Amino acid sequence: MKSLALVIFGITSNLAQIKLIPVLYDMAEKDLLPENISVIGIARREMSKDEFQKYFHEVLNTENIHHKHPIKEDVFRKLCRRINYLSGNIDDPNFYPKLKEFLGNSNNRIYYLATYPELYHHIFENLQKNQMNKSPKGWVRLMIEKPIGNDLKSAQNLNQLLLNYFNEDQIYRLDHYLGKETLQNILTFRFANDIFEPLINKDYIDHIQITASEDFGIGRRGGYYDQVGALKDVGQNHQLQMLAFATMNAPSQFTNKAITHERIQILKNLIPLPDKVVYGQYEGYTKEKNVNPDSRTDTFYALKTYIESERFEDVPIYIRAGKKLKQTATEISIVFKKPVNKLFKKMPESSDEPNILIYRIQPNEGIVFKILTKIPGHKIMLEPEYMQYCYRLDPHTHYIPDPYERLIVDTINGDQTFFNDAREIEAQWTFIDPLFAEREKPRIYKVGSWGPKEADELLEADGRSWLEPSTEFCRI
Ligand code: BG6
């Protein structure tokens, strides 16, 4: 079997600490690391092999909301045989010959960029200069995180830069939401079961809501976040992908090309409505570490859009995301038109709530359908209940893989289905840019609220309201 080197540029970064190192451990525990893999961490700091292993161990044993299970020492020791460290400055051309020598004659290589975008061009140029962007006896793949650019122009430039050094089939642009089990299952739910699909259109749907709310703030990421804000941090990428999965047409085949094509069709046809965007900022944000005291960065946004297509003509889509809100929940709700309900209409105490199909991405992961049922008893009264498929209550005890785990496995296997291609990223920015151009000063909202009142008014103007993510379904 061919040897594989996984080179992580930025092994001491926040991303490496909260995601990549824990995922490498999980892969070792589940025996998902190929036999012949060698992981090479790169950072500036001088560290011996022993010190690096100690660093890995410390990271794994530090409290991490994304990785809560205990570390088994025997798994860690086995993993240690595969991890190596090389210190160096990524912007120093003299570093790359050293890296080349370190990699020896490994056939296949993955370069993971867990570092600042400002450094990318040094990496690409020097990999090429040292003939490391190709492998005569195998393949070379590049994993690159969002954000790809900061607007359409910079995304195009970065995509072009990438193509100067790599072919599209070597580039794995990673949006970790595409690796989420709960998102991928939307495709199965919709296209393996024909039962709901005929209803997913303007004849049956009243509107769609997408919420990604977090009850925590920006933590230690002030330096990054203050440059980006909520719309660009999660709206441009994760939430647009959620929308694409929930609304795309059935791909002709389960292939990268067909699935990506359908996702792009949705993204390309989104209508930007700059006067239907509300920006918010949580109280106290400007006092956070590494945040400009006069910052106008959005920590919340809410917007309305439409998909220009016959299928979803005039179906409003409302999207919101924010930090330090009331609750942490990510979900897509397909709200159906209210039933004419001829039979029960006149019963005074009965609910007349619409049916809602909810894809709960996290927490209480599941796919649930809100329906009206009869309240057991002597009277005929209706109440809403959930028909539910819940991951955590699944009797088959499947585990939900971390998205990074899945995406690293996919990269090793050369499967780009759940990665973004250049056109897709550019379609996302084409939608976002006009919204950002006319950005108003963010409205200040209370910590623990649902954002500024203007976000509520956005829906109230249409006779609708935001759905509060339910905590009633899929609880353990
Ligand atoms: C990241 C954003 O891409 O996604 C974060 O930079 C956000 O600000 C995170 O909190 C959300 O991801 P998840 O998987 O925790 O929902």
Short mmCIF file of C-alpha atoms and ligand atoms in Angstrom, two decimals:
data_model
loop_
_atom_site.label_atom_id
_atom_site.label_comp_id
_atom_site.label_asym_id
_atom_site.label_seq_id
_atom_site.Cartn_x
_atom_site.Cartn_y
_atom_site.Cartn_z
CA MET A 1 0.00 0.00 0.00
CA LYS A 2 1.22 3.48 -0.83
CA SER A 3 2.47 5.73 1.93
CA LEU A 4 0.50 8.85 2.84
CA ALA A 5 1.75 12.04 4.48
CA LEU A 6 -0.85 14.35 6.02
CA VAL A 7 0.88 17.68 6.43
CA ILE A 8 -0.93 20.17 8.67
CA PHE A 9 0.26 23.75 8.25
CA GLY A 10 -0.67 25.45 11.52
CA ILE A 11 -0.77 22.57 13.99
CA THR A 12 -0.85 25.00 16.93
CA SER A 13 -3.82 26.96 15.52
CA ASN A 14 -7.20 27.17 17.19
CA LEU A 15 -8.67 24.98 14.44
CA ALA A 16 -6.04 22.31 14.95
CA GLN A 17 -6.62 22.35 18.69
CA ILE A 18 -10.39 22.21 18.74
CA LYS A 19 -10.95 20.08 15.66
CA LEU A 20 -8.05 18.44 13.84
CA ILE A 21 -6.11 16.94 16.74
CA PRO A 22 -9.25 15.50 18.39
CA VAL A 23 -10.38 14.12 15.05
CA LEU A 24 -7.02 12.45 14.43
CA TYR A 25 -7.37 10.81 17.82
CA ASP A 26 -10.93 9.66 16.99
CA MET A 27 -9.76 8.26 13.69
CA ALA A 28 -7.04 6.34 15.52
CA GLU A 29 -9.58 5.04 18.02
CA LYS A 30 -11.93 3.91 15.27
CA ASP A 31 -9.13 2.49 13.19
CA LEU A 32 -9.82 4.90 10.35
CA LEU A 33 -6.24 6.03 9.84
CA PRO A 34 -4.62 4.22 6.94
CA GLU A 35 -1.89 1.83 8.07
CA ASN A 36 0.84 3.78 6.34
CA ILE A 37 -0.14 7.36 7.24
CA SER A 38 2.27 9.79 8.79
CA VAL A 39 0.96 13.08 10.19
CA ILE A 40 3.35 16.01 10.09
CA GLY A 41 2.45 19.07 12.13
CA ILE A 42 4.03 22.39 11.20
CA ALA A 43 4.26 25.55 13.28
CA ARG A 44 6.82 28.20 14.17
CA ARG A 45 7.47 27.08 17.71
CA GLU A 46 10.57 24.89 18.31
CA MET A 47 9.50 21.52 19.70
CA SER A 48 11.20 18.15 19.95
CA LYS A 49 9.24 15.04 19.05
CA ASP A 50 8.62 14.40 22.74
CA GLU A 51 7.45 17.93 23.34
CA PHE A 52 5.14 17.67 20.36
CA GLN A 53 3.60 14.49 21.70
CA LYS A 54 3.14 16.23 25.03
CA TYR A 55 1.44 19.12 23.24
CA PHE A 56 -0.90 16.67 21.46
CA HIS A 57 -1.68 15.00 24.76
CA GLU A 58 -2.41 18.31 26.46
CA VAL A 59 -4.68 19.43 23.64
CA LEU A 60 -6.60 16.16 23.81
CA ASN A 61 -7.08 16.48 27.52
CA THR A 62 -8.15 20.11 27.49
CA GLU A 63 -11.86 20.75 27.90
CA ASN A 64 -13.40 20.94 24.44
CA ILE A 65 -17.10 21.35 23.72
CA HIS A 66 -16.62 19.57 20.41
CA HIS A 67 -14.85 16.55 21.87
CA LYS A 68 -16.11 15.32 25.15
CA HIS A 69 -15.21 11.66 25.41
CA PRO A 70 -12.26 10.36 27.44
CA ILE A 71 -8.84 9.78 25.90
CA LYS A 72 -7.60 6.20 26.01
CA GLU A 73 -3.87 6.18 26.72
CA ASP A 74 -3.16 3.08 24.63
CA VAL A 75 -4.84 4.69 21.58
CA PHE A 76 -2.85 7.85 22.16
CA ARG A 77 0.42 5.90 22.35
CA LYS A 78 -0.38 4.16 19.06
CA LEU A 79 -1.19 7.52 17.49
CA CYS A 80 2.15 8.87 18.69
CA ARG A 81 3.95 6.49 16.32
CA ARG A 82 2.36 8.37 13.45
CA ILE A 83 2.73 11.98 14.49
CA ASN A 84 5.76 14.09 13.70
CA TYR A 85 6.63 17.72 13.98
CA LEU A 86 8.64 20.16 11.96
CA SER A 87 9.11 23.73 13.08
CA GLY A 88 9.49 26.45 10.53
CA ASN A 89 8.23 29.70 9.10
CA ILE A 90 5.76 29.10 6.34
CA ASP A 91 6.80 32.32 4.62
CA ASP A 92 10.47 31.29 4.55
CA PRO A 93 11.50 29.64 1.24
CA ASN A 94 14.34 27.85 3.05
CA PHE A 95 11.82 25.89 5.06
CA TYR A 96 10.42 23.94 2.10
CA PRO A 97 13.52 21.96 1.10
CA LYS A 98 13.61 20.84 4.75
CA LEU A 99 9.99 19.80 4.53
CA LYS A 100 10.69 17.97 1.29
CA GLU A 101 13.47 16.04 2.89
CA PHE A 102 11.32 15.31 5.91
CA LEU A 103 8.56 13.88 3.73
CA GLY A 104 11.07 11.59 2.04
CA ASN A 105 9.52 9.50 -0.66
CA SER A 106 5.94 9.35 0.62
CA ASN A 107 3.80 8.63 -2.45
CA ASN A 108 0.59 10.42 -1.55
CA ARG A 109 0.30 13.74 0.22
CA ILE A 110 -2.43 15.86 1.75
CA TYR A 111 -1.58 19.43 2.68
CA TYR A 112 -4.06 20.83 5.18
CA LEU A 113 -4.04 24.61 5.45
CA ALA A 114 -4.99 25.38 9.06
CA THR A 115 -3.23 28.70 8.87
CA TYR A 116 -3.84 32.33 7.93
CA PRO A 117 -5.01 33.04 4.36
CA GLU A 118 -2.24 35.68 4.09
CA LEU A 119 0.25 32.81 4.14
CA TYR A 120 -1.38 30.68 1.45
CA HIS A 121 0.56 32.11 -1.47
CA HIS A 122 3.89 31.35 0.24
CA ILE A 123 2.80 27.74 0.66
CA PHE A 124 1.63 27.32 -2.94
CA GLU A 125 4.65 29.02 -4.50
CA ASN A 126 7.15 27.11 -2.43
CA LEU A 127 5.46 23.76 -2.85
CA GLN A 128 5.65 24.28 -6.59
CA LYS A 129 9.20 25.58 -6.55
CA ASN A 130 10.26 22.41 -4.75
CA GLN A 131 8.14 20.16 -7.00
CA MET A 132 5.95 19.22 -4.05
CA ASN A 133 2.57 20.09 -5.57
CA LYS A 134 2.71 16.89 -7.61
CA SER A 135 3.82 13.41 -6.81
CA PRO A 136 5.23 11.25 -9.61
CA LYS A 137 4.33 8.07 -7.72
CA GLY A 138 0.98 9.04 -6.31
CA TRP A 139 -1.27 12.04 -5.70
CA VAL A 140 -1.21 15.39 -3.91
CA ARG A 141 -4.36 16.96 -2.44
CA LEU A 142 -4.89 20.28 -0.73
CA MET A 143 -7.47 20.87 2.01
CA ILE A 144 -8.36 24.52 2.38
CA GLU A 145 -10.77 25.94 4.93
CA LYS A 146 -13.37 28.61 4.57
CA PRO A 147 -13.31 31.55 4.24
CA ILE A 148 -12.36 31.37 0.59
CA GLY A 149 -12.00 35.10 0.12
CA ASN A 150 -13.82 37.92 1.77
CA ASP A 151 -15.98 38.88 -1.21
CA LEU A 152 -16.46 37.77 -4.80
CA LYS A 153 -13.34 39.47 -6.11
CA SER A 154 -10.99 38.07 -3.48
CA ALA A 155 -12.60 34.62 -3.81
CA GLN A 156 -12.01 34.71 -7.57
CA ASN A 157 -8.42 35.76 -6.97
CA LEU A 158 -7.85 32.96 -4.50
CA ASN A 159 -9.50 30.41 -6.79
CA GLN A 160 -7.27 31.62 -9.62
CA LEU A 161 -4.20 31.48 -7.42
CA LEU A 162 -5.07 27.91 -6.45
CA LEU A 163 -5.45 26.93 -10.07
CA ASN A 164 -2.02 28.34 -10.87
CA TYR A 165 -0.53 25.63 -8.70
CA PHE A 166 -3.07 22.83 -8.48
CA ASN A 167 -5.77 21.23 -10.61
CA GLU A 168 -9.38 21.53 -9.48
CA ASP A 169 -9.43 17.81 -8.69
CA GLN A 170 -6.60 18.35 -6.19
CA ILE A 171 -8.39 21.14 -4.32
CA TYR A 172 -10.65 20.22 -1.41
CA ARG A 173 -12.40 23.42 -0.29
CA LEU A 174 -13.84 22.57 3.02
CA ASP A 175 -17.07 23.84 4.56
CA HIS A 176 -17.46 21.56 7.54
CA TYR A 177 -21.26 21.78 7.33
CA LEU A 178 -21.08 19.69 4.17
CA GLY A 179 -19.51 16.96 6.28
CA LYS A 180 -22.29 16.95 8.86
CA GLU A 181 -24.16 13.71 9.03
CA THR A 182 -27.41 15.55 9.71
CA LEU A 183 -26.99 17.66 6.57
CA GLN A 184 -26.04 14.76 4.33
CA ASN A 185 -29.05 12.84 5.56
CA ILE A 186 -31.33 15.49 4.05
CA LEU A 187 -30.40 14.10 0.65
CA THR A 188 -31.33 10.60 1.72
CA PHE A 189 -34.52 11.74 3.38
CA ARG A 190 -35.62 13.63 0.31
CA PHE A 191 -34.43 11.45 -2.51
CA ALA A 192 -34.58 7.93 -1.08
CA ASN A 193 -38.15 8.43 0.17
CA ASP A 194 -40.43 9.81 -2.47
CA ILE A 195 -43.12 10.62 0.00
CA PHE A 196 -42.32 14.24 0.87
CA GLU A 197 -40.57 15.33 -2.31
CA PRO A 198 -43.79 16.07 -4.26
CA LEU A 199 -44.69 18.55 -1.52
CA ILE A 200 -41.46 20.54 -1.62
CA ASN A 201 -42.62 23.38 -3.83
CA LYS A 202 -44.63 26.60 -3.93
CA ASP A 203 -47.98 24.81 -4.00
CA TYR A 204 -47.50 23.39 -0.52
CA ILE A 205 -44.82 25.46 1.20
CA ASP A 206 -45.65 28.75 2.86
CA HIS A 207 -42.07 29.68 3.68
CA ILE A 208 -38.70 28.32 4.82
CA GLN A 209 -36.71 29.33 7.90
CA ILE A 210 -33.09 28.60 8.66
CA THR A 211 -31.70 29.33 12.10
CA ALA A 212 -28.17 28.90 13.44
CA SER A 213 -28.19 30.34 16.92
CA GLU A 214 -25.47 30.02 19.51
CA ASP A 215 -25.79 30.93 23.16
CA PHE A 216 -22.04 31.65 23.42
CA GLY A 217 -19.91 34.52 22.17
CA ILE A 218 -16.79 34.79 20.08
CA GLY A 219 -14.49 33.39 22.78
CA ARG A 220 -10.84 33.87 21.93
CA ARG A 221 -11.47 34.47 18.24
CA GLY A 222 -11.90 38.24 18.38
CA GLY A 223 -9.03 38.95 15.97
CA TYR A 224 -10.61 36.81 13.27
CA TYR A 225 -14.27 37.41 13.99
CA ASP A 226 -14.10 41.18 14.08
CA GLN A 227 -12.84 41.16 10.47
CA VAL A 228 -15.65 38.90 9.31
CA GLY A 229 -18.94 39.09 11.21
CA ALA A 230 -21.88 36.70 11.31
CA LEU A 231 -23.06 36.98 7.70
CA LYS A 232 -19.64 36.10 6.30
CA ASP A 233 -18.65 33.72 9.08
CA VAL A 234 -21.61 31.35 8.78
CA GLY A 235 -24.15 32.90 6.39
CA GLN A 236 -22.10 32.93 3.19
CA ASN A 237 -21.14 29.29 3.64
CA HIS A 238 -22.82 26.97 6.17
CA GLN A 239 -26.30 28.42 5.97
CA LEU A 240 -26.40 28.74 2.21
CA GLN A 241 -25.34 25.11 2.00
CA MET A 242 -28.15 24.16 4.38
CA LEU A 243 -30.57 25.94 2.08
CA ALA A 244 -29.11 24.23 -0.98
CA PHE A 245 -29.52 20.77 0.56
CA ALA A 246 -33.12 21.47 1.55
CA THR A 247 -34.21 22.89 -1.80
CA MET A 248 -32.01 21.48 -4.58
CA ASN A 249 -33.52 19.32 -7.27
CA ALA A 250 -32.79 15.61 -7.26
CA PRO A 251 -29.34 15.05 -8.76
CA SER A 252 -29.33 12.72 -11.74
CA GLN A 253 -26.83 10.48 -9.96
CA PHE A 254 -25.17 10.28 -6.58
CA THR A 255 -21.92 11.71 -7.89
CA ASN A 256 -19.83 14.73 -7.06
CA LYS A 257 -20.59 16.33 -10.40
CA ALA A 258 -24.36 15.87 -10.26
CA ILE A 259 -24.78 16.86 -6.61
CA THR A 260 -22.53 19.91 -6.89
CA HIS A 261 -24.38 20.95 -10.04
CA GLU A 262 -27.71 20.96 -8.22
CA ARG A 263 -26.35 22.81 -5.20
CA ILE A 264 -24.97 25.49 -7.51
CA GLN A 265 -28.33 25.88 -9.26
CA ILE A 266 -29.87 26.97 -5.96
CA LEU A 267 -26.99 29.26 -4.99
CA LYS A 268 -26.93 30.93 -8.41
CA ASN A 269 -30.63 31.66 -8.28
CA LEU A 270 -30.84 33.29 -4.88
CA ILE A 271 -32.16 36.83 -5.02
CA PRO A 272 -30.26 39.31 -2.83
CA LEU A 273 -32.59 41.82 -1.15
CA PRO A 274 -30.32 44.40 0.51
CA ASP A 275 -33.22 46.17 2.21
CA LYS A 276 -34.33 42.92 3.84
CA VAL A 277 -31.26 42.33 5.97
CA VAL A 278 -30.94 43.17 9.65
CA TYR A 279 -27.57 43.27 11.36
CA GLY A 280 -27.13 43.01 15.11
CA GLN A 281 -24.33 43.11 17.64
CA TYR A 282 -24.54 41.72 21.15
CA GLU A 283 -24.20 44.03 24.09
CA GLY A 284 -20.61 44.08 25.30
CA TYR A 285 -19.13 42.76 22.05
CA THR A 286 -16.83 45.76 21.64
CA LYS A 287 -15.25 44.93 25.00
CA GLU A 288 -14.24 41.44 23.86
CA LYS A 289 -10.54 40.68 23.50
CA ASN A 290 -8.98 41.72 20.17
CA VAL A 291 -12.13 43.52 19.04
CA ASN A 292 -12.03 47.12 17.87
CA PRO A 293 -13.78 49.23 20.56
CA ASP A 294 -15.66 51.04 17.75
CA SER A 295 -16.44 47.86 15.88
CA ARG A 296 -19.50 47.74 13.62
CA THR A 297 -19.14 44.04 13.04
CA ASP A 298 -22.32 41.97 13.02
CA THR A 299 -22.62 39.15 15.53
CA PHE A 300 -26.15 38.54 14.28
CA TYR A 301 -27.94 38.84 10.99
CA ALA A 302 -31.36 38.01 9.66
CA LEU A 303 -32.35 38.17 6.02
CA LYS A 304 -35.09 37.40 3.59
CA THR A 305 -34.55 35.97 0.14
CA TYR A 306 -36.22 34.03 -2.65
CA ILE A 307 -35.04 31.39 -5.07
CA GLU A 308 -35.65 32.41 -8.62
CA SER A 309 -37.21 29.22 -9.94
CA GLU A 310 -40.58 27.98 -10.93
CA ARG A 311 -40.54 25.47 -8.13
CA PHE A 312 -40.11 28.02 -5.33
CA GLU A 313 -41.61 31.09 -6.93
CA ASP A 314 -42.75 33.56 -4.25
CA VAL A 315 -41.79 31.26 -1.37
CA PRO A 316 -39.98 33.49 1.12
CA ILE A 317 -36.87 32.18 2.80
CA TYR A 318 -35.78 33.68 6.09
CA ILE A 319 -32.29 33.03 7.41
CA ARG A 320 -30.76 34.12 10.71
CA ALA A 321 -27.67 33.39 12.74
CA GLY A 322 -26.03 34.90 15.74
CA LYS A 323 -23.92 34.62 18.84
CA LYS A 324 -24.94 35.07 22.49
CA LEU A 325 -28.55 34.36 21.65
CA LYS A 326 -31.10 32.60 23.82
CA GLN A 327 -30.37 29.07 22.72
CA THR A 328 -27.93 26.98 20.70
CA ALA A 329 -29.72 25.30 17.81
CA THR A 330 -29.24 24.86 14.08
CA GLU A 331 -32.21 23.84 11.99
CA ILE A 332 -34.10 24.20 8.76
CA SER A 333 -37.88 24.46 9.00
CA ILE A 334 -40.08 23.92 5.99
CA VAL A 335 -43.36 25.53 6.99
CA PHE A 336 -46.27 24.24 4.98
CA LYS A 337 -49.34 26.23 4.11
CA LYS A 338 -52.03 26.08 6.75
CA PRO A 339 -54.42 23.25 6.04
CA VAL A 340 -57.82 24.38 4.91
CA ASN A 341 -58.90 22.06 7.69
CA LYS A 342 -62.52 21.90 6.76
CA LEU A 343 -63.45 19.33 9.34
CA PHE A 344 -61.94 20.89 12.47
CA LYS A 345 -61.99 24.54 11.62
CA LYS A 346 -64.85 25.51 13.92
CA MET A 347 -63.53 23.87 17.07
CA PRO A 348 -62.62 26.79 19.31
CA GLU A 349 -59.86 25.33 21.44
CA SER A 350 -58.07 23.51 18.68
CA SER A 351 -54.68 24.50 17.36
CA ASP A 352 -54.50 25.41 13.72
CA GLU A 353 -50.71 25.35 13.46
CA PRO A 354 -49.27 24.47 10.09
CA ASN A 355 -47.32 21.29 9.45
CA ILE A 356 -43.60 21.86 9.69
CA LEU A 357 -40.81 19.63 8.49
CA ILE A 358 -37.74 20.26 10.63
CA TYR A 359 -34.22 19.18 9.80
CA ARG A 360 -32.50 19.60 13.15
CA ILE A 361 -28.79 19.76 12.44
CA GLN A 362 -27.89 20.08 16.14
CA PRO A 363 -28.47 19.53 19.05
CA ASN A 364 -31.19 16.86 19.50
CA GLU A 365 -30.33 15.84 15.96
CA GLY A 366 -33.19 14.51 13.93
CA ILE A 367 -35.74 14.94 11.21
CA VAL A 368 -39.17 15.64 12.60
CA PHE A 369 -42.55 16.45 11.20
CA LYS A 370 -44.90 18.59 13.20
CA ILE A 371 -48.45 17.39 12.78
CA LEU A 372 -51.79 17.95 14.44
CA THR A 373 -53.14 15.08 16.53
CA LYS A 374 -56.18 14.56 18.69
CA ILE A 375 -55.59 15.18 22.36
CA PRO A 376 -56.54 11.88 23.99
CA GLY A 377 -59.80 12.23 25.85
CA HIS A 378 -63.51 12.63 25.43
CA LYS A 379 -63.48 15.89 23.51
CA ILE A 380 -62.21 16.43 19.99
CA MET A 381 -59.35 18.82 20.42
CA LEU A 382 -56.23 19.12 18.33
CA GLU A 383 -52.66 19.76 19.39
CA PRO A 384 -49.37 19.78 17.52
CA GLU A 385 -47.05 16.81 18.06
CA TYR A 386 -43.82 15.57 16.47
CA MET A 387 -43.34 12.50 14.33
CA GLN A 388 -39.67 11.99 14.78
CA TYR A 389 -36.53 10.28 13.56
CA CYS A 390 -33.90 10.94 16.21
CA TYR A 391 -30.24 10.01 15.89
CA ARG A 392 -29.65 9.81 19.61
CA LEU A 393 -32.59 7.44 20.13
CA ASP A 394 -31.65 5.29 17.16
CA PRO A 395 -31.75 1.66 18.38
CA HIS A 396 -28.93 0.77 15.97
CA THR A 397 -26.55 2.86 18.12
CA HIS A 398 -24.84 4.41 15.15
CA TYR A 399 -22.32 7.04 16.03
CA ILE A 400 -22.43 10.44 14.35
CA PRO A 401 -18.99 11.12 12.90
CA ASP A 402 -17.47 14.53 13.33
CA PRO A 403 -17.64 16.42 10.02
CA TYR A 404 -13.88 16.92 9.97
CA GLU A 405 -13.38 13.19 10.39
CA ARG A 406 -15.64 12.50 7.45
CA LEU A 407 -14.02 15.13 5.27
CA ILE A 408 -10.51 13.89 5.98
CA VAL A 409 -11.61 10.35 5.14
CA ASP A 410 -13.24 11.65 1.93
CA THR A 411 -10.04 13.46 0.98
CA ILE A 412 -7.98 10.33 1.55
CA ASN A 413 -10.46 8.48 -0.70
CA GLY A 414 -10.43 11.23 -3.34
CA ASP A 415 -14.14 11.97 -3.01
CA GLN A 416 -14.98 15.66 -3.56
CA THR A 417 -18.79 15.33 -3.32
CA PHE A 418 -19.02 17.16 -0.02
CA PHE A 419 -16.51 19.89 -0.83
CA ASN A 420 -17.09 23.18 -2.62
CA ASP A 421 -15.85 23.84 -6.08
CA ALA A 422 -14.76 27.29 -7.25
CA ARG A 423 -18.05 28.10 -9.00
CA GLU A 424 -20.02 27.27 -5.91
CA ILE A 425 -18.03 29.60 -3.68
CA GLU A 426 -18.31 32.35 -6.25
CA ALA A 427 -22.11 31.89 -6.46
CA GLN A 428 -22.28 32.26 -2.67
CA TRP A 429 -20.35 35.54 -2.77
CA THR A 430 -22.40 36.83 -5.68
CA PHE A 431 -25.41 36.58 -3.40
CA ILE A 432 -23.69 37.98 -0.29
CA ASP A 433 -21.78 40.95 -1.76
CA PRO A 434 -24.81 43.18 -2.48
CA LEU A 435 -26.13 42.52 1.03
CA PHE A 436 -22.89 43.60 2.57
CA ALA A 437 -22.40 46.64 0.37
CA GLU A 438 -25.33 48.44 1.94
CA ARG A 439 -24.68 47.30 5.42
CA GLU A 440 -26.13 49.49 8.15
CA LYS A 441 -24.73 49.95 11.61
CA PRO A 442 -25.68 46.84 13.59
CA ARG A 443 -28.50 47.09 16.13
CA ILE A 444 -27.41 46.27 19.64
CA TYR A 445 -29.23 43.30 21.19
CA LYS A 446 -29.36 41.87 24.67
CA VAL A 447 -27.30 38.82 25.49
CA GLY A 448 -29.66 35.85 25.78
CA SER A 449 -32.30 37.36 23.49
CA TRP A 450 -33.26 36.39 19.93
CA GLY A 451 -31.42 39.35 18.44
CA PRO A 452 -32.67 42.85 17.64
CA LYS A 453 -36.39 43.52 17.37
CA GLU A 454 -35.91 44.54 13.73
CA ALA A 455 -35.29 40.87 12.96
CA ASP A 456 -38.75 40.05 14.27
CA GLU A 457 -40.23 42.93 12.33
CA LEU A 458 -38.74 41.52 9.13
CA LEU A 459 -41.15 38.59 9.42
CA GLU A 460 -44.00 40.44 11.09
CA ALA A 461 -44.20 42.65 8.01
CA ASP A 462 -45.13 39.47 6.12
CA GLY A 463 -47.56 38.28 8.79
CA ARG A 464 -45.13 35.65 10.04
CA SER A 465 -42.82 35.08 13.00
CA TRP A 466 -39.61 33.23 13.76
CA LEU A 467 -40.01 29.73 15.10
CA GLU A 468 -38.30 29.19 18.40
CA PRO A 469 -36.24 25.98 18.04
CA SER A 470 -38.09 23.35 20.00
CA THR A 471 -36.43 21.46 22.82
CA GLU A 472 -39.31 19.00 22.93
CA PHE A 473 -38.22 16.47 20.35
CA CYS A 474 -35.34 14.01 20.15
CA ARG A 475 -34.33 14.42 23.74
CA ILE A 476 -32.49 11.58 25.41
C1 BG6 B 1 -17.50 28.09 12.13
C2 BG6 B 1 -17.64 29.53 12.54
O1 BG6 B 1 -17.23 27.98 10.76
O2 BG6 B 1 -18.72 27.42 12.41
C3 BG6 B 1 -18.01 29.65 14.01
O3 BG6 B 1 -16.41 30.20 12.28
C4 BG6 B 1 -19.25 28.84 14.29
O4 BG6 B 1 -18.18 30.99 14.38
C5 BG6 B 1 -19.08 27.43 13.78
O5 BG6 B 1 -19.46 28.84 15.69
C6 BG6 B 1 -20.35 26.62 13.91
O6 BG6 B 1 -20.05 25.29 13.64
P1 BG6 B 1 -20.75 24.14 14.43
O7 BG6 B 1 -20.28 22.88 13.78
O8 BG6 B 1 -20.33 24.27 15.86
O9 BG6 B 1 -22.20 24.38 14.27
#
